[in-house]
Amino acid sequence: MSARAHRHSPLLVVGSVALDDLDGPFGRRPDVLGGSASFFATAASYYAPGAVHLVAVVGDDFPAEHVGFLEKRGVDVSGLERVPGKTFRWAGRYSDDLASRTTLDTQLGVFAGFQPRLGDRHKNAELLFLGNIDPVLQLDVLEQCKRPRLVACDTMNFWITGKLDALRKTLARVDVLIVNDEEARLLSGVHNLVKAAAAIRKLGPKGVVVKRGDSGALLFHEGGIFATPAYPLEDVKDPTGAGDTFAGGFMGYLARSGGVTPEHVKRAMIHGSVMASFCVEDFSLDRMRTLTLEQVAARYRAFHELTHFEHIEL
Amino acid sequence: MSARAHRHSPLLVVGSVALDDLDGPFGRRPDVLGGSASFFATAASYYAPGAVHLVAVVGDDFPAEHVGFLEKRGVDVSGLERVPGKTFRWAGRYSDDLASRTTLDTQLGVFAGFQPRLGDRHKNAELLFLGNIDPVLQLDVLEQCKRPRLVACDTMNFWITGKLDALRKTLARVDVLIVNDEEARLLSGVHNLVKAAAAIRKLGPKGVVVKRGDSGALLFHEGGIFATPAYPLEDVKDPTGAGDTFAGGFMGYLARSGGVTPEHVKRAMIHGSVMASFCVEDFSLDRMRTLTLEQVAARYRAFHELTHFEHIEL
């Protein structure tokens, strides 16, 4: 955590910046900061401050304080377009055990006309994360980038069901797909996750990350399979954004470390899990308002304690 | 895996030996060997051959070949009583994804009158596993043992709901409780597993193991929290007995290693997971008919690969 001589690899995220209306056992939380790019960029900023670039769109109703929050975290928001209209809104309600949620309302607003336009500093990104947006736009962003060393992407049931051909074109050019178990099963048509990941790897991605909520995450890659548990927490308040925060920790660590070998990617899995574990401790991005890099480093060490055993042969 | 100079610690299991009628996506399998003590003893026998002692009861309908199987595995079956009447039978049906099961029928048979009577070699056991039987009997067995170094036990919803006072008396004298997540929640009255384990530890057990099926297992003990994933398998045939097999691998490893420190118990968690991963690969105890200790050792190494990451500070 000392000042580092080398610069972090520039990391670009393209996705949504949104306003969320949350409801659940924790009560109602209207009008909070949400969106895949917000969660991703905030998590990544811990690892690669000054090297995280965000491209997204908001309406003219978007509170300046949210932009200020991202700027304060060292995120480059020069690619955050502000256009006339309403910001993307998502409203959801969680079950009492937080294990499932129902979408109550989605208002795309200005996000419906989102056409990501990359500036020069975006085009030179070495690491690229394509948040959960239309796969046609994901491919368009990919083609605007000059030569990213590693491209990761997310998707969702809506695109898997509705735009599978476009999604396959995107996946053919993606290095790592980061999805949840339900999405991996839907995309592959296979229930078993080992088989599902093998099928997805045939579509292009060398690596597949399957997020399983409080059951942890699995990585299927050239190094075999790597599994990380979810950090056992006494209190989980709000799971919103945990998946994108995982991706932010994952890609942020790669940007910080400068490597993309299987060993780097394994540690990236832990850092994704570390950041997701903080995300769910408070509403929206609130935990990140006080979280320090020292706390991140301490939980990474706690993950090592949680999973490490002294290897003694039988 | 070489011949070892030291003897393994004597390990006693008291539980059920049963005949199961299974139904599920794999088809119907009537009349197969089942019961907590069968699964436990078979798994433990890999680690401590000749040191695993079984106390249970069967009826006069119990096939001699099943006794022969346990004997061939090096299990001491001198405590397997055979009495006039029917062997305990359980019939269940699994859902298509094997994630849940319904009990179709339970016929206690001679198990209804089970009164475990320990012989001298049983009373001197250093390690004791109280399988899922009436907590009154569990306590009775415990009191017959002279001075076990470590006592572990299992229980189920039926006893938690119906015999909580007796169960609490047993738990007060148990070192490690090994249950699934649903049982941990019911026993503690708390949904969150960290809080549930803390509440259970106040009842007596210094260690609580929470089994979570294909989400792995958690250990809560004086060494903190330890998490192990389930081994990712391409084909799962029959989950019956996986929990007792986990306990058998766990206690068997402790009997083999001779230690019960937190570091030993962590490795025991891995060996529990190793044996459970084999158990589900085939019906009933069929996988154990061909499984070798070399394969066990290889999967233990695979678990290390699955979870180990090179620890580099941020």
XYZ file of C-alpha atoms in Angstrom:
628
model
C 0.000 0.000 0.000
C 3.015 2.247 -0.278
C 3.317 4.777 -3.081
C 4.074 2.744 -6.167
C 6.567 3.563 -8.869
C 4.670 2.000 -11.738
C 1.492 3.485 -13.123
C -1.723 1.478 -13.073
C -3.074 0.169 -16.369
C -5.846 2.402 -17.723
C -9.192 0.661 -17.125
C -12.361 1.635 -18.969
C -15.896 0.723 -17.938
C -18.931 1.316 -20.127
C -22.289 0.741 -18.489
C -25.137 2.398 -16.672
C -25.237 5.173 -14.105
C -28.665 5.096 -12.529
C -30.951 6.116 -9.722
C -32.335 3.185 -7.731
C -35.476 2.871 -5.633
C -34.853 0.046 -3.200
C -37.313 -1.739 -0.951
C -36.697 -4.656 1.360
C -36.295 -5.826 4.949
C -34.023 -2.813 5.481
C -36.830 -0.390 4.642
C -37.289 1.861 1.626
C -34.418 3.754 0.048
C -35.582 5.929 -2.823
C -33.350 7.856 -5.235
C -30.008 6.299 -4.365
C -26.989 6.109 -6.676
C -26.967 2.902 -8.723
C -25.996 1.466 -12.100
C -23.373 -1.046 -13.171
C -20.725 1.538 -14.088
C -21.105 3.398 -10.767
C -20.549 0.263 -8.684
C -17.787 -1.029 -10.942
C -15.820 2.230 -11.127
C -16.057 2.920 -7.413
C -14.727 -0.537 -6.509
C -11.974 -0.385 -9.129
C -10.906 3.083 -7.960
C -9.490 1.573 -4.749
C -6.970 -0.412 -6.733
C -6.180 1.953 -9.588
C -6.988 5.512 -8.502
C -6.726 7.901 -11.426
C -6.692 5.053 -13.926
C -10.419 4.241 -13.983
C -12.403 5.817 -16.819
C -16.168 5.727 -16.998
C -18.379 6.096 -20.064
C -22.118 6.353 -19.419
C -25.064 8.690 -19.801
C -27.347 10.470 -17.305
C -30.263 12.876 -17.629
C -30.410 16.478 -16.531
C -32.100 15.354 -13.302
C -28.948 13.547 -12.110
C -27.701 15.028 -8.807
C -24.296 16.696 -9.038
C -23.335 15.167 -5.677
C -23.211 11.698 -7.252
C -20.789 12.920 -9.918
C -18.791 14.569 -7.129
C -18.631 11.248 -5.284
C -17.153 9.450 -8.303
C -14.668 12.295 -8.885
C -13.600 12.198 -5.265
C -12.891 8.498 -5.690
C -10.489 9.424 -8.480
C -12.729 8.152 -11.295
C -12.342 9.966 -14.609
C -15.914 11.048 -15.417
C -15.112 13.004 -18.567
C -16.992 10.272 -20.455
C -20.160 10.708 -18.375
C -22.524 12.395 -20.823
C -25.316 14.533 -19.420
C -28.243 14.929 -21.848
C -31.764 16.369 -21.578
C -34.228 13.884 -20.103
C -34.528 11.485 -17.208
C -31.756 9.336 -15.739
C -32.165 5.544 -15.942
C -34.221 4.364 -12.955
C -34.534 0.914 -11.466
C -36.938 -0.006 -8.686
C -36.704 -3.351 -6.916
C -37.882 -5.152 -3.814
C -35.869 -7.753 -1.914
C -37.226 -10.805 -0.130
C -36.894 -10.935 3.649
C -33.790 -13.149 3.482
C -32.315 -10.925 0.708
C -31.861 -14.070 -1.393
C -34.145 -12.925 -4.203
C -35.480 -9.702 -5.642
C -38.281 -8.529 -7.883
C -37.947 -5.688 -10.370
C -40.846 -3.346 -9.708
C -40.107 -0.841 -12.441
C -37.481 0.027 -15.046
C -37.457 3.459 -16.700
C -34.695 3.621 -19.291
C -34.952 7.398 -19.775
C -31.908 8.791 -21.604
C -30.266 5.356 -21.390
C -32.586 4.220 -24.215
C -30.634 6.381 -26.649
C -27.167 5.635 -25.208
C -24.502 5.594 -27.917
C -21.129 5.264 -26.198
C -18.592 7.562 -27.837
C -15.049 7.015 -26.694
C -12.520 9.840 -26.421
C -8.828 9.278 -27.033
C -8.044 8.448 -23.433
C -10.813 5.863 -23.459
C -9.681 4.272 -26.703
C -6.247 3.606 -25.241
C -7.594 1.636 -22.275
C -5.540 -1.491 -21.595
C -8.329 -3.140 -19.643
C -11.965 -2.902 -20.693
C -15.132 -3.865 -18.833
C -18.334 -3.989 -20.835
C -21.098 -3.575 -18.270
C -24.520 -5.078 -18.736
C -25.787 -3.128 -21.781
C -27.077 -4.072 -25.253
C -24.488 -6.476 -26.778
C -24.602 -4.414 -29.976
C -23.265 -1.454 -28.004
C -20.750 -3.685 -26.231
C -19.307 -4.725 -29.596
C -19.319 -1.131 -30.800
C -17.288 -0.062 -27.748
C -14.881 -2.959 -28.247
C -14.283 -1.864 -31.834
C -13.562 1.702 -30.769
C -10.792 0.513 -28.417
C -7.339 0.288 -29.959
C -5.824 -2.786 -28.402
C -7.022 -3.664 -24.922
C -4.944 -6.398 -23.249
C -7.969 -7.897 -21.536
C -11.687 -7.450 -22.167
C -14.264 -8.613 -19.629
C -18.014 -8.346 -19.951
C -21.274 -8.925 -18.159
C -24.698 -9.627 -19.594
C -28.163 -10.565 -18.359
C -31.175 -12.751 -19.097
C -32.822 -9.960 -21.126
C -30.012 -9.979 -23.717
C -29.444 -13.739 -23.619
C -33.102 -14.278 -24.471
C -33.637 -11.299 -26.756
C -30.330 -10.646 -28.565
C -28.430 -13.917 -28.541
C -26.872 -13.486 -31.992
C -25.438 -10.081 -31.119
C -24.285 -11.370 -27.756
C -22.447 -14.274 -29.415
C -20.614 -11.788 -31.665
C -19.517 -9.841 -28.602
C -18.512 -12.956 -26.667
C -16.340 -14.111 -29.556
C -14.089 -11.126 -28.795
C -14.219 -11.153 -24.992
C -11.524 -12.664 -22.750
C -13.516 -13.061 -19.522
C -17.280 -13.320 -19.060
C -18.465 -12.406 -15.561
C -22.041 -13.564 -14.917
C -24.150 -15.115 -12.191
C -25.082 -18.806 -12.065
C -28.561 -18.263 -13.488
C -27.143 -16.353 -16.465
C -24.449 -18.977 -17.076
C -27.140 -21.672 -17.143
C -29.426 -19.709 -19.457
C -26.614 -18.800 -21.865
C -25.295 -22.381 -22.085
C -28.584 -24.228 -21.784
C -26.920 -26.499 -19.214
C -27.683 -26.706 -15.497
C -24.349 -28.095 -14.280
C -21.946 -25.168 -13.856
C -18.801 -27.068 -14.903
C -20.471 -28.040 -18.163
C -22.058 -24.588 -18.550
C -18.680 -22.873 -18.247
C -17.108 -25.280 -20.736
C -19.879 -24.480 -23.230
C -19.439 -20.728 -22.730
C -15.670 -20.988 -23.177
C -16.363 -22.457 -26.625
C -18.141 -19.193 -27.528
C -14.941 -17.184 -27.055
C -14.085 -16.219 -23.479
C -10.944 -17.952 -22.203
C -12.183 -17.293 -18.690
C -15.656 -17.568 -17.184
C -16.447 -16.185 -13.741
C -19.671 -17.483 -12.190
C -20.939 -15.388 -9.272
C -23.141 -17.277 -6.808
C -24.072 -14.660 -4.217
C -23.426 -15.876 -0.685
C -22.159 -19.179 -2.103
C -19.073 -17.437 -3.487
C -17.720 -17.460 -7.017
C -16.087 -19.876 -9.441
C -13.467 -19.166 -12.084
C -13.086 -21.512 -15.054
C -9.953 -20.723 -17.024
C -6.789 -22.110 -18.578
C -5.477 -22.671 -15.043
C -8.366 -25.051 -14.259
C -11.047 -24.152 -11.711
C -10.638 -21.727 -8.836
C -13.258 -21.286 -6.126
C -13.688 -18.527 -3.599
C -16.286 -18.436 -0.819
C -18.305 -15.341 -0.064
C -16.937 -13.605 3.013
C -19.164 -14.653 5.938
C -20.850 -11.481 7.195
C -22.962 -10.969 10.296
C -25.093 -8.320 8.671
C -26.002 -7.969 5.035
C -28.016 -4.852 4.303
C -28.357 -4.436 0.559
C -27.075 -6.799 -2.153
C -27.669 -4.226 -4.935
C -24.556 -3.755 -7.042
C -22.583 -6.616 -5.442
C -22.018 -8.259 -8.842
C -20.703 -5.105 -10.495
C -18.636 -4.340 -7.418
C -17.122 -7.829 -7.704
C -16.222 -7.064 -11.322
C -14.751 -3.718 -10.237
C -12.516 -5.315 -7.617
C -11.550 -8.047 -10.087
C -10.591 -5.682 -12.929
C -9.239 -3.020 -10.568
C -6.786 -5.518 -9.127
C -5.634 -6.507 -12.614
C -5.117 -2.808 -13.444
C -3.104 -2.332 -10.268
C -0.982 -5.475 -10.583
C -0.293 -5.052 -14.282
C -0.529 -8.803 -14.935
C -3.188 -11.054 -16.422
C -1.671 -14.497 -15.811
C -3.802 -17.237 -14.225
C -2.176 -16.429 -10.841
C -3.124 -12.747 -11.200
C -6.657 -13.696 -12.175
C -7.000 -15.928 -9.088
C -6.035 -13.051 -6.812
C -8.422 -10.855 -8.800
C -11.198 -13.306 -7.815
C -10.366 -12.725 -4.161
C -10.331 -8.960 -4.588
C -13.667 -9.118 -6.389
C -15.037 -11.058 -3.421
C -13.474 -8.599 -0.971
C -15.116 -5.586 -2.594
C -18.492 -7.350 -2.983
C -18.396 -8.208 0.731
C -18.054 -4.522 1.595
C -20.710 -3.446 -0.918
C -23.486 -5.446 0.738
C -22.714 -4.066 4.209
C -24.613 -0.855 3.503
C -27.131 0.630 1.084
C -26.256 1.627 -2.458
C -22.617 2.791 -2.521
C -22.718 4.046 1.056
C -20.112 1.624 2.409
C -17.631 3.049 -0.115
C -18.060 6.509 1.395
C -15.987 5.457 4.408
C -14.091 2.372 3.209
C -10.296 2.727 3.180
C -7.623 0.864 1.232
C -6.246 -0.368 4.562
C -9.607 -2.042 5.265
C -9.560 -3.586 1.795
C -6.068 -4.971 2.406
C -7.134 -6.316 5.815
C -10.114 -8.172 4.365
C -7.929 -9.622 1.628
C -5.746 -11.037 4.406
C -8.905 -12.289 6.150
C -9.862 -14.109 2.936
C -6.506 -15.830 2.996
C -7.148 -16.933 6.595
C -10.645 -18.039 5.624
C -9.503 -20.363 2.858
C -5.891 -21.281 3.542
C -4.988 -24.657 4.977
C -1.565 -26.073 5.515
C -1.133 -28.618 2.755
C 0.053 -31.901 4.269
C -0.047 -35.054 2.169
C -1.924 -38.062 3.499
C 0.251 -42.960 2.121
C 3.137 -45.163 3.130
C 2.785 -47.661 5.936
C 2.646 -45.641 9.124
C 4.365 -46.392 12.364
C 1.748 -44.865 14.652
C -1.660 -46.405 15.135
C -4.793 -44.466 14.210
C -6.992 -43.182 17.036
C -9.973 -45.472 17.645
C -13.076 -43.822 16.184
C -16.594 -44.854 17.151
C -19.767 -44.041 15.242
C -23.244 -44.689 16.577
C -26.080 -44.188 14.120
C -28.323 -45.936 11.635
C -27.696 -48.689 9.156
C -30.600 -48.697 6.749
C -32.049 -49.780 3.445
C -32.958 -46.887 1.147
C -35.438 -46.661 -1.699
C -34.271 -43.816 -3.904
C -36.109 -42.099 -6.732
C -34.969 -39.159 -8.817
C -33.694 -37.973 -12.191
C -31.279 -40.926 -12.087
C -34.148 -43.425 -11.992
C -35.327 -45.690 -9.178
C -32.926 -47.520 -6.893
C -34.755 -49.709 -4.402
C -33.173 -51.589 -1.507
C -29.755 -49.946 -1.488
C -27.447 -49.677 1.530
C -28.026 -46.464 3.489
C -28.003 -45.006 6.989
C -25.787 -42.440 8.688
C -23.407 -44.950 10.271
C -22.883 -46.826 6.985
C -21.865 -43.700 5.095
C -19.814 -42.347 7.983
C -17.892 -45.556 8.694
C -17.152 -46.248 5.043
C -15.695 -42.767 4.486
C -13.715 -42.854 7.737
C -12.318 -46.281 6.915
C -10.150 -44.752 4.155
C -8.283 -42.705 6.719
C -8.206 -45.045 9.683
C -8.608 -48.643 8.461
C -9.051 -51.012 11.369
C -9.747 -48.148 13.780
C -13.377 -47.432 12.855
C -15.977 -49.055 15.114
C -19.670 -49.052 14.297
C -22.598 -49.457 16.702
C -26.028 -49.802 15.103
C -28.935 -52.209 14.721
C -30.441 -54.047 11.741
C -33.277 -56.517 11.327
C -33.080 -60.129 10.248
C -33.895 -59.034 6.666
C -30.579 -57.180 6.322
C -28.487 -58.631 3.464
C -25.222 -60.220 4.575
C -23.462 -58.687 1.566
C -23.810 -55.202 3.114
C -22.145 -56.370 6.312
C -19.478 -57.961 4.147
C -18.907 -54.633 2.372
C -18.301 -52.811 5.670
C -15.991 -55.591 6.888
C -14.032 -55.474 3.657
C -13.533 -51.743 4.239
C -11.903 -52.602 7.552
C -14.825 -51.405 9.693
C -15.265 -53.210 13.019
C -18.904 -54.359 12.866
C -18.883 -56.287 16.148
C -21.265 -53.589 17.454
C -23.780 -54.106 14.638
C -26.664 -55.843 16.405
C -28.937 -58.062 14.346
C -32.379 -58.501 15.926
C -35.667 -60.042 14.763
C -37.732 -57.618 12.689
C -37.332 -55.207 9.791
C -34.322 -53.015 9.073
C -34.844 -49.228 9.144
C -36.099 -48.092 5.702
C -36.108 -44.658 4.165
C -37.718 -43.804 0.853
C -37.109 -40.452 -0.815
C -37.470 -38.689 -4.125
C -35.090 -36.030 -5.449
C -36.007 -33.020 -7.564
C -34.701 -32.874 -11.119
C -31.802 -30.582 -10.173
C -31.047 -32.774 -7.089
C -31.219 -29.612 -4.963
C -34.132 -30.805 -2.829
C -35.709 -34.066 -1.776
C -38.973 -35.312 -0.329
C -39.240 -38.123 2.180
C -41.821 -40.524 0.816
C -41.746 -43.017 3.659
C -39.882 -43.837 6.866
C -40.204 -47.260 8.488
C -38.206 -47.375 11.714
C -38.492 -51.128 12.138
C -36.008 -52.474 14.697
C -34.433 -49.000 14.903
C -37.421 -47.916 17.017
C -36.110 -50.034 19.891
C -32.425 -49.203 19.395
C -30.534 -49.102 22.690
C -26.848 -48.684 21.902
C -24.736 -50.920 24.158
C -21.053 -50.280 23.965
C -18.485 -53.044 24.351
C -15.109 -52.414 25.903
C -13.414 -51.567 22.649
C -16.163 -49.043 21.933
C -15.937 -47.417 25.342
C -12.264 -46.666 24.805
C -12.823 -44.734 21.580
C -10.742 -41.553 21.429
C -12.977 -39.999 18.815
C -16.755 -40.308 18.891
C -19.350 -39.428 16.281
C -22.957 -39.375 17.382
C -24.951 -39.840 14.190
C -28.429 -38.446 13.747
C -30.387 -40.412 16.374
C -32.548 -39.489 19.382
C -30.509 -37.032 21.501
C -31.400 -39.084 24.573
C -29.537 -42.015 23.037
C -26.686 -39.727 21.958
C -26.203 -38.651 25.575
C -26.438 -42.235 26.768
C -23.660 -43.266 24.352
C -21.541 -40.315 25.429
C -21.861 -41.391 29.057
C -20.796 -44.943 28.244
C -17.551 -43.680 26.679
C -14.607 -43.398 29.074
C -12.802 -40.302 27.927
C -13.080 -39.436 24.247
C -10.712 -36.656 23.140
C -13.220 -35.236 20.696
C -16.969 -35.757 20.355
C -18.828 -34.655 17.229
C -22.511 -35.004 16.565
C -25.213 -34.512 13.995
C -28.918 -33.901 14.470
C -31.964 -33.049 12.375
C -35.115 -30.936 12.297
C -37.158 -33.758 13.844
C -35.127 -33.668 17.101
C -34.629 -29.885 17.112
C -38.387 -29.446 16.990
C -39.432 -32.426 19.087
C -36.696 -33.007 21.681
C -34.935 -29.687 22.120
C -34.320 -30.078 25.866
C -32.626 -33.444 25.414
C -30.678 -32.116 22.451
C -29.391 -29.188 24.515
C -28.151 -31.623 27.183
C -26.254 -33.555 24.519
C -24.852 -30.418 22.886
C -23.520 -29.209 26.227
C -21.082 -32.142 26.100
C -20.223 -32.113 22.390
C -17.074 -30.558 20.907
C -18.168 -30.195 17.290
C -21.686 -30.041 15.855
C -21.901 -30.981 12.171
C -25.221 -29.910 10.614
C -26.579 -28.401 7.422
C -27.519 -24.725 7.046
C -31.236 -25.361 7.517
C -30.608 -27.237 10.776
C -28.218 -24.536 12.043
C -30.902 -21.920 11.397
C -33.661 -23.930 13.053
C -31.563 -24.768 16.108
C -30.418 -21.175 16.652
C -33.555 -19.401 15.483
C -31.316 -17.090 13.429
C -31.107 -16.902 9.640
C -27.603 -15.430 9.329
C -25.120 -18.302 9.551
C -22.394 -16.338 11.381
C -24.883 -15.410 14.079
C -26.428 -18.892 14.062
C -23.045 -20.527 14.646
C -22.227 -18.077 17.441
C -25.529 -18.937 19.144
C -24.892 -22.684 18.785
C -21.380 -22.356 20.194
C -22.975 -20.885 23.332
C -24.847 -24.192 23.765
C -21.601 -26.104 24.142
C -19.814 -27.047 20.927
C -16.493 -25.251 20.498
C -16.768 -25.938 16.792
C -19.734 -25.756 14.442
C -19.568 -27.148 10.920
C -22.317 -25.940 8.581
C -22.732 -28.043 5.446
C -24.245 -26.215 2.487
C -24.436 -28.842 -0.255
C -22.926 -27.598 -3.506
C -22.139 -24.272 -1.818
C -19.477 -25.954 0.323
C -19.091 -25.901 4.088
C -18.196 -23.457 6.848
C -16.329 -24.116 10.079
C -16.792 -21.775 13.032
C -14.255 -22.476 15.767
C -11.637 -21.021 18.039
C -9.455 -20.435 14.964
C -12.089 -18.130 13.451
C -14.011 -19.078 10.322
C -12.816 -21.499 7.673
C -14.636 -21.988 4.371
C -14.337 -24.738 1.825
C -16.127 -24.888 -1.514
C -17.805 -28.023 -2.764
C -15.652 -29.736 -5.369
C -17.080 -28.724 -8.777
C -18.314 -31.921 -10.419
C -19.544 -32.465 -13.962
C -21.961 -35.175 -12.925
C -23.762 -35.570 -9.644
C -25.822 -38.742 -9.430
C -27.119 -39.173 -5.887
C -26.654 -36.786 -2.941
C -27.879 -39.363 -0.395
C -25.397 -39.754 2.438
C -23.146 -36.863 1.388
C -23.499 -35.196 4.796
C -22.606 -38.339 6.766
C -19.798 -39.051 4.328
C -18.481 -35.525 4.975
C -18.529 -36.258 8.706
C -16.759 -39.581 8.067
C -13.965 -37.927 6.098
C -13.720 -35.187 8.720
C -13.473 -37.518 11.735
C -11.508 -40.151 9.820
C -8.815 -37.588 9.037
C -8.627 -36.583 12.709
C -8.271 -40.259 13.674
C -5.487 -40.705 11.120
C -3.585 -37.517 11.946
C -3.874 -37.914 15.695
C -4.334 -34.161 16.246
C -7.346 -31.994 16.989
C -5.786 -28.503 16.765
C -7.499 -25.822 14.648
C -5.042 -26.592 11.812
C -5.968 -30.290 11.934
C -9.652 -29.429 11.952
C -9.237 -27.200 8.861
C -7.656 -30.052 6.940
C -10.435 -32.308 8.254
C -12.919 -29.926 6.585
C -11.138 -30.475 3.266
C -11.142 -34.249 3.707
C -14.836 -34.151 4.582
C -15.435 -32.252 1.343
C -13.231 -34.666 -0.605
C -15.186 -37.718 0.573
C -18.577 -36.038 0.051
C -17.546 -35.175 -3.511
C -16.913 -38.841 -4.229
C -20.095 -39.983 -2.482
C -22.401 -38.050 -4.828
C -20.718 -39.403 -7.961
C -22.666 -42.655 -7.749
C -25.689 -44.222 -6.047
C -25.734 -45.193 -2.388
C -22.207 -46.270 -1.375
C -21.368 -47.544 -4.861
C -18.556 -45.052 -5.506
C -16.775 -46.416 -2.427
C -16.727 -49.887 -3.953
C -13.979 -48.785 -6.348
C -12.511 -45.661 -4.715
C -8.847 -45.921 -3.706
C -6.806 -43.996 -1.150
C -4.643 -42.734 -4.033
C -7.742 -41.138 -5.574
C -8.629 -39.596 -2.213
C -5.135 -38.117 -1.926
C -5.317 -36.799 -5.499
C -8.609 -35.017 -4.878
C -7.219 -33.506 -1.684
C -4.432 -32.049 -3.822
C -7.060 -30.860 -6.328
C -8.848 -29.060 -3.472
C -5.622 -27.271 -2.673
C -5.329 -26.186 -6.322
C -8.985 -25.155 -6.296
C -8.651 -22.794 -3.344
C -5.008 -21.806 -3.057
C -3.853 -18.406 -4.225
C -0.424 -16.917 -3.861
C -0.786 -14.370 -1.100
C 0.678 -11.050 -2.252
C -0.033 -7.922 -0.231
C -1.601 -4.951 -1.991
